[in-house]
Structure formats: C-alpha cells, structure tokens
mmCIF file of C-alpha atoms in Angstrom:
data_model
loop_
_atom_site.group_PDB
_atom_site.id
_atom_site.type_symbol
_atom_site.label_atom_id
_atom_site.label_comp_id
_atom_site.label_asym_id
_atom_site.label_seq_id
_atom_site.Cartn_x
_atom_site.Cartn_y
_atom_site.Cartn_z
ATOM 1 C CA MET A 1 -3.120 12.028 1.397
ATOM 2 C CA LEU A 2 0.469 11.100 2.110
ATOM 3 C CA ASP A 3 1.370 10.748 -1.760
ATOM 4 C CA ARG A 4 1.808 14.510 -2.059
ATOM 5 C CA PHE A 5 4.856 14.422 0.259
ATOM 6 C CA LYS A 6 6.532 12.108 -2.156
ATOM 7 C CA ASN A 7 8.251 14.872 -4.102
ATOM 8 C CA PHE A 8 9.930 15.776 -0.747
ATOM 9 C CA TRP A 9 11.203 12.285 0.022
ATOM 10 C CA GLN A 10 12.396 11.510 -3.472
ATOM 11 C CA GLY A 11 13.944 14.953 -3.919
ATOM 12 C CA VAL A 12 15.517 15.646 -0.662
ATOM 13 C CA VAL A 13 15.731 12.857 2.184
ATOM 14 C CA LEU A 14 16.213 9.916 -0.556
ATOM 15 C CA ALA A 15 18.212 11.803 -3.101
ATOM 16 C CA PRO A 16 22.075 10.774 -1.952
ATOM 17 C CA VAL A 17 20.694 6.984 -1.944
ATOM 18 C CA ILE A 18 19.232 7.372 -5.348
ATOM 19 C CA ASP A 19 22.264 8.974 -6.725
ATOM 20 C CA LEU A 20 24.637 6.525 -5.274
ATOM 21 C CA LEU A 21 22.432 3.508 -6.753
ATOM 22 C CA ILE A 22 22.709 5.085 -10.044
ATOM 23 C CA ARG A 23 26.512 5.712 -10.028
ATOM 24 C CA LEU A 24 26.638 2.073 -8.891
ATOM 25 C CA GLY A 25 24.552 0.784 -12.059
ATOM 26 C CA VAL A 26 21.871 -0.796 -10.042
ATOM 27 C CA SER A 27 18.737 -1.428 -12.036
ATOM 28 C CA PRO A 28 15.443 0.103 -10.404
ATOM 29 C CA ASP A 29 13.798 -3.352 -11.134
ATOM 30 C CA VAL A 30 16.194 -4.830 -8.840
ATOM 31 C CA VAL A 31 15.552 -2.037 -6.108
ATOM 32 C CA THR A 32 11.994 -3.004 -6.534
ATOM 33 C CA LEU A 33 12.550 -6.678 -5.995
ATOM 34 C CA VAL A 34 15.186 -6.556 -2.951
ATOM 35 C CA GLY A 35 12.428 -4.096 -1.527
ATOM 36 C CA THR A 36 9.692 -6.465 -1.953
ATOM 37 C CA LEU A 37 11.519 -9.310 -0.524
ATOM 38 C CA GLY A 38 12.758 -7.324 2.332
ATOM 39 C CA VAL A 39 9.416 -6.026 3.268
ATOM 40 C CA SER A 40 7.805 -9.603 2.734
ATOM 41 C CA ALA A 41 10.584 -11.206 5.068
ATOM 42 C CA GLY A 42 10.161 -8.666 7.768
ATOM 43 C CA ALA A 43 6.483 -9.190 7.938
ATOM 44 C CA LEU A 44 6.169 -13.092 7.791
ATOM 45 C CA VAL A 45 9.133 -14.007 9.506
ATOM 46 C CA PHE A 46 8.652 -11.593 12.652
ATOM 47 C CA PHE A 47 5.055 -10.776 12.896
ATOM 48 C CA PRO A 48 3.939 -14.201 13.287
ATOM 49 C CA GLN A 49 6.624 -14.792 16.417
ATOM 50 C CA GLY A 50 5.114 -11.764 18.100
ATOM 51 C CA MET A 51 8.124 -9.698 17.283
ATOM 52 C CA LEU A 52 6.049 -6.745 15.948
ATOM 53 C CA LEU A 53 8.684 -3.961 16.610
ATOM 54 C CA THR A 54 11.209 -5.669 14.734
ATOM 55 C CA GLY A 55 9.079 -6.557 11.923
ATOM 56 C CA VAL A 56 8.109 -3.090 11.833
ATOM 57 C CA LEU A 57 11.881 -1.680 11.802
ATOM 58 C CA VAL A 58 12.810 -4.279 9.009
ATOM 59 C CA ILE A 59 9.791 -3.481 7.125
ATOM 60 C CA THR A 60 10.522 0.254 7.225
ATOM 61 C CA ALA A 61 14.056 -0.098 5.996
ATOM 62 C CA PHE A 62 12.744 -1.725 3.042
ATOM 63 C CA VAL A 63 9.894 0.136 2.229
ATOM 64 C CA PHE A 64 11.128 3.402 0.949
ATOM 65 C CA SER A 65 12.248 1.366 -1.770
ATOM 66 C CA ASP A 66 9.056 1.882 -3.398
ATOM 67 C CA LEU A 67 10.034 5.627 -3.556
ATOM 68 C CA VAL A 68 13.716 4.992 -4.805
ATOM 69 C CA ASP A 69 13.159 2.764 -7.802
ATOM 70 C CA GLY A 70 10.517 4.958 -9.640
ATOM 71 C CA ALA A 71 12.801 8.186 -9.048
ATOM 72 C CA MET A 72 15.884 6.143 -10.194
ATOM 73 C CA ALA A 73 13.704 5.186 -13.484
ATOM 74 C CA ARG A 74 12.870 8.616 -14.141
ATOM 75 C CA LYS A 75 16.316 10.109 -13.461
ATOM 76 C CA THR A 76 17.985 7.732 -15.639
ATOM 77 C CA GLY A 77 15.444 7.882 -18.177
ATOM 78 C CA ARG A 78 14.752 4.217 -17.963
ATOM 79 C CA VAL A 79 10.764 4.493 -17.004
ATOM 80 C CA SER A 80 9.284 1.589 -18.926
ATOM 81 C CA VAL A 81 5.556 -0.352 -19.167
ATOM 82 C CA PHE A 82 7.206 -3.285 -17.866
ATOM 83 C CA GLY A 83 8.767 -1.385 -14.820
ATOM 84 C CA ASN A 84 5.548 0.357 -14.176
ATOM 85 C CA PHE A 85 3.656 -3.162 -13.877
ATOM 86 C CA PHE A 86 6.335 -5.133 -12.251
ATOM 87 C CA ASP A 87 6.501 -2.338 -9.445
ATOM 88 C CA SER A 88 2.528 -2.335 -9.190
ATOM 89 C CA THR A 89 2.623 -6.144 -9.047
ATOM 90 C CA LEU A 90 5.040 -6.387 -6.405
ATOM 91 C CA ASP A 91 3.462 -3.657 -4.471
ATOM 92 C CA ARG A 92 0.364 -5.786 -4.189
ATOM 93 C CA ILE A 93 2.826 -8.531 -2.761
ATOM 94 C CA GLY A 94 4.491 -6.464 -0.230
ATOM 95 C CA ASP A 95 1.018 -5.004 0.937
ATOM 96 C CA GLY A 96 -0.443 -8.579 1.278
ATOM 97 C CA ALA A 97 2.626 -9.676 3.329
ATOM 98 C CA ILE A 98 2.089 -6.842 6.034
ATOM 99 C CA PHE A 99 -1.531 -7.550 6.496
ATOM 100 C CA GLY A 100 -1.055 -11.341 6.020
ATOM 101 C CA GLY A 101 1.897 -11.373 8.807
ATOM 102 C CA LEU A 102 -0.678 -9.525 11.175
ATOM 103 C CA VAL A 103 -3.392 -12.054 10.342
ATOM 104 C CA LEU A 104 -0.854 -14.869 11.512
ATOM 105 C CA TYR A 105 0.052 -13.157 14.440
ATOM 106 C CA PHE A 106 -3.383 -12.442 15.583
ATOM 107 C CA ALA A 107 -3.833 -16.337 14.587
ATOM 108 C CA GLY A 108 -0.704 -17.045 16.881
ATOM 109 C CA PRO A 109 0.381 -15.165 19.797
ATOM 110 C CA GLY A 110 -1.617 -12.227 19.392
ATOM 111 C CA ASP A 111 -4.649 -14.868 20.084
ATOM 112 C CA SER A 112 -7.621 -12.877 18.831
ATOM 113 C CA ARG A 113 -10.452 -14.320 16.494
ATOM 114 C CA LEU A 114 -11.778 -10.909 15.959
ATOM 115 C CA TYR A 115 -8.681 -9.274 14.661
ATOM 116 C CA THR A 116 -7.581 -12.160 12.888
ATOM 117 C CA CYS A 117 -10.971 -11.853 10.968
ATOM 118 C CA LEU A 118 -10.688 -8.097 10.728
ATOM 119 C CA THR A 119 -7.193 -7.900 9.500
ATOM 120 C CA LEU A 120 -8.151 -10.421 6.913
ATOM 121 C CA TYR A 121 -10.804 -8.093 5.855
ATOM 122 C CA CYS A 122 -8.135 -5.029 5.484
ATOM 123 C CA LEU A 123 -5.946 -7.503 3.579
ATOM 124 C CA VAL A 124 -8.925 -8.323 1.088
ATOM 125 C CA MET A 125 -10.095 -4.749 1.023
ATOM 126 C CA GLY A 126 -6.920 -3.470 0.257
ATOM 127 C CA ALA A 127 -6.539 -5.701 -2.832
ATOM 128 C CA VAL A 128 -9.795 -4.859 -3.807
ATOM 129 C CA THR A 129 -9.182 -1.202 -3.670
ATOM 130 C CA SER A 130 -6.268 -1.445 -5.996
ATOM 131 C CA TYR A 131 -7.889 -3.759 -8.445
ATOM 132 C CA ALA A 132 -10.628 -1.329 -8.424
ATOM 133 C CA ARG A 133 -8.778 1.247 -10.045
ATOM 134 C CA ALA A 134 -6.355 -0.893 -12.114
ATOM 135 C CA LYS A 135 -10.104 -2.494 -13.477
ATOM 136 C CA ALA A 136 -11.570 0.976 -14.309
ATOM 137 C CA GLU A 137 -8.327 2.344 -15.963
ATOM 138 C CA SER A 138 -8.208 -0.647 -18.162
ATOM 139 C CA LEU A 139 -11.854 0.307 -19.297
ATOM 140 C CA GLY A 140 -10.811 4.186 -19.925
ATOM 141 C CA LEU A 141 -12.428 5.193 -16.819
ATOM 142 C CA GLN A 142 -11.320 6.555 -13.483
ATOM 143 C CA ALA A 143 -11.413 5.249 -9.806
ATOM 144 C CA LYS A 144 -9.017 7.370 -7.762
ATOM 145 C CA GLY A 145 -9.712 8.649 -4.295
ATOM 146 C CA GLY A 146 -10.913 7.538 -1.080
ATOM 147 C CA LEU A 147 -9.963 7.595 2.761
ATOM 148 C CA ALA A 148 -7.783 4.761 2.516
ATOM 149 C CA GLU A 149 -5.167 4.995 -0.272
ATOM 150 C CA ARG A 150 -2.066 2.469 -0.243
ATOM 151 C CA ALA A 151 0.121 4.844 1.297
ATOM 152 C CA ASP A 152 -2.043 5.951 3.818
ATOM 153 C CA ARG A 153 -2.721 2.162 4.929
ATOM 154 C CA LEU A 154 0.908 1.346 5.405
ATOM 155 C CA VAL A 155 1.986 4.285 7.097
ATOM 156 C CA ALA A 156 -0.879 4.044 9.555
ATOM 157 C CA ILE A 157 -0.439 0.173 10.236
ATOM 158 C CA LEU A 158 3.216 0.295 10.776
ATOM 159 C CA VAL A 159 3.501 3.381 12.888
ATOM 160 C CA MET A 160 0.609 2.331 15.382
ATOM 161 C CA THR A 161 1.962 -1.264 15.427
ATOM 162 C CA GLY A 162 5.357 0.062 16.376
ATOM 163 C CA LEU A 163 4.299 2.925 18.810
ATOM 164 C CA GLY A 164 2.068 -0.230 20.504
ATOM 165 C CA ALA A 165 4.797 -2.462 20.770
ATOM 166 C CA ILE A 166 7.223 0.500 22.212
ATOM 167 C CA PHE A 167 4.915 1.584 24.630
ATOM 168 C CA GLY A 168 2.939 -1.634 25.551
ATOM 169 C CA LEU A 169 -0.278 -0.092 23.817
ATOM 170 C CA PRO A 170 -1.827 -2.797 21.751
ATOM 171 C CA TRP A 171 -4.965 -0.978 21.557
ATOM 172 C CA LEU A 172 -3.125 1.440 19.271
ATOM 173 C CA MET A 173 -2.967 -1.232 16.566
ATOM 174 C CA HIS A 174 -6.151 -2.498 17.210
ATOM 175 C CA LEU A 175 -7.807 0.757 16.552
ATOM 176 C CA THR A 176 -5.987 1.367 13.719
ATOM 177 C CA ILE A 177 -7.149 -1.949 12.278
ATOM 178 C CA TRP A 178 -10.764 -0.769 13.046
ATOM 179 C CA VAL A 179 -10.340 2.484 11.296
ATOM 180 C CA LEU A 180 -8.479 0.902 8.008
ATOM 181 C CA ALA A 181 -11.265 -1.606 8.036
ATOM 182 C CA ALA A 182 -13.765 1.245 7.782
ATOM 183 C CA ALA A 183 -11.774 3.767 5.373
ATOM 184 C CA SER A 184 -11.082 0.800 3.093
ATOM 185 C CA THR A 185 -14.892 0.107 2.592
ATOM 186 C CA GLU A 186 -15.449 3.689 2.270
ATOM 187 C CA THR A 187 -12.897 3.643 -0.767
ATOM 188 C CA VAL A 188 -14.001 0.597 -2.244
ATOM 189 C CA VAL A 189 -17.549 2.091 -2.025
ATOM 190 C CA ARG A 190 -16.700 5.438 -3.522
ATOM 191 C CA ARG A 191 -14.653 3.996 -6.426
ATOM 192 C CA VAL A 192 -17.407 1.714 -7.351
ATOM 193 C CA LEU A 193 -20.148 4.465 -7.430
ATOM 194 C CA MET A 194 -17.214 6.708 -9.157
ATOM 195 C CA VAL A 195 -16.998 3.986 -11.741
ATOM 196 C CA ARG A 196 -20.717 3.685 -12.144
ATOM 197 C CA ARG A 197 -21.576 7.171 -12.495
ATOM 198 C CA GLN A 198 -19.041 7.346 -15.576
ATOM 199 C CA ALA A 199 -20.076 4.161 -16.990
ATOM 200 C CA LEU A 200 -23.955 5.426 -16.874
ATOM 201 C CA ALA A 201 -22.832 8.609 -18.599
ATOM 202 C CA LEU A 202 -21.144 6.960 -21.346
ATOM 203 C CA GLU A 203 -24.484 4.629 -21.805
ATOM 204 C CA GLN A 204 -26.461 7.722 -22.143
ATOM 205 C CA GLU A 205 -24.164 9.299 -24.482
ATOM 206 C CA ALA A 206 -23.914 6.330 -26.628
ATOM 207 C CA GLN A 207 -27.956 6.275 -26.742
ATOM 208 C CA PRO A 208 -29.226 7.589 -30.046
ATOM 209 C CA GLY A 209 -31.286 10.521 -29.990
ATOM 210 C CA PRO A 210 -34.898 11.108 -30.662
ATOM 211 C CA SER A 211 -35.418 10.788 -34.681
#
C-alpha cells in the first residue's frame, strides 16, 4: 500500500539529498550499506536497552536510504543486477534487526514472554513473505500482494513504537504487533495459494490432450 507513495518521496522530498549525493560521487551501493548499518545499529543498540524512542529516531534517519539508493542508481544509469541483489539482501538484514531488537527488548526490559514470542513470529513471517516472492519469481511465477508488504510492516511498527514511547502508551506497539502477526500470516498464505494456482495451471497446460 505505501509503495504507491515512493515516487513522491523520491521525486520531491528526497530529491535534494539524491542530487547532492550524486554530485559528491557517492555510490548507490555505499548508501545501501550505510543505511543498513544505521538501521541495524539503531535497532540492536537502543531497543534492547529500552530506549525505544531513540531507536525509532535513529532507524528513521537511516531507513530512507532504501529510497535514495534506488533513485540514485536510476538517475545515474547505474542500475545493475548486483545492485538489485545487494539492496534486497541488505533489506532483509535491516528488517531482521528491527524486529530482532524488539525481541531483545521484550526478553529484557520489556519483560514479556508473550510479546517476545509474538515479535519473533513477526520476524520469521516477514522473512517468509520475502522468500515466498523471491522463490516464486525464480520459478517464473508471481507472488505479490497481501496485507503486510515490507513498507507497511516497517512504517507501522516504527510509528506505533515511537508514539507509544512518546505518550507512554505501550499498548500501541502491542496492538501493532498483533495486527502485523495476523497480516503477515494472511500475506504468506495468500502468496502460497497464488503460487499453487499458477503451478496447477501450468501442470494442466503441460498435460497431453486426449488422443
């Protein structure tokens, strides 16, 4: 859902930053790497200490690199197969760090076995969501869609964690984790069924007709 706003962010809000980095000769891959390191540090350093708002602010400062690097590559004509692979791979690291940091928070100062397990479930299902799409595409099939696309998951958990920390309302984060767990499950199931329909259709087409 939130991917539809990507052009606005890249073409308007982040355009000055993109142009500046290009003039400085910064590689899109460097932006990808720095962004992932910043996101991971923000999540794994601050969340486990209970510094949720600080962690959210640090992550937010770096998470926009995911929009900047792609726009830079297209604008400079440096789009490449490796760049695409590198960006997708580091995205998984960043996502894992965010939810992994929250798992450590609930296992530590957050002191909740329930939300430790539930957040871990969100981490795993987020990875499965991305894997299902990648595996389907490697087989020549499609597995897009669902309620919990990557951008939706990240924005929801960061916004609600931040608001919960500002206003002292931890239930905002708790509710979001429940919603993401359900939405991620729906997304994985939808993609599995989508691939199953395509696979069955291909098998039927491959079967010889009546002689």
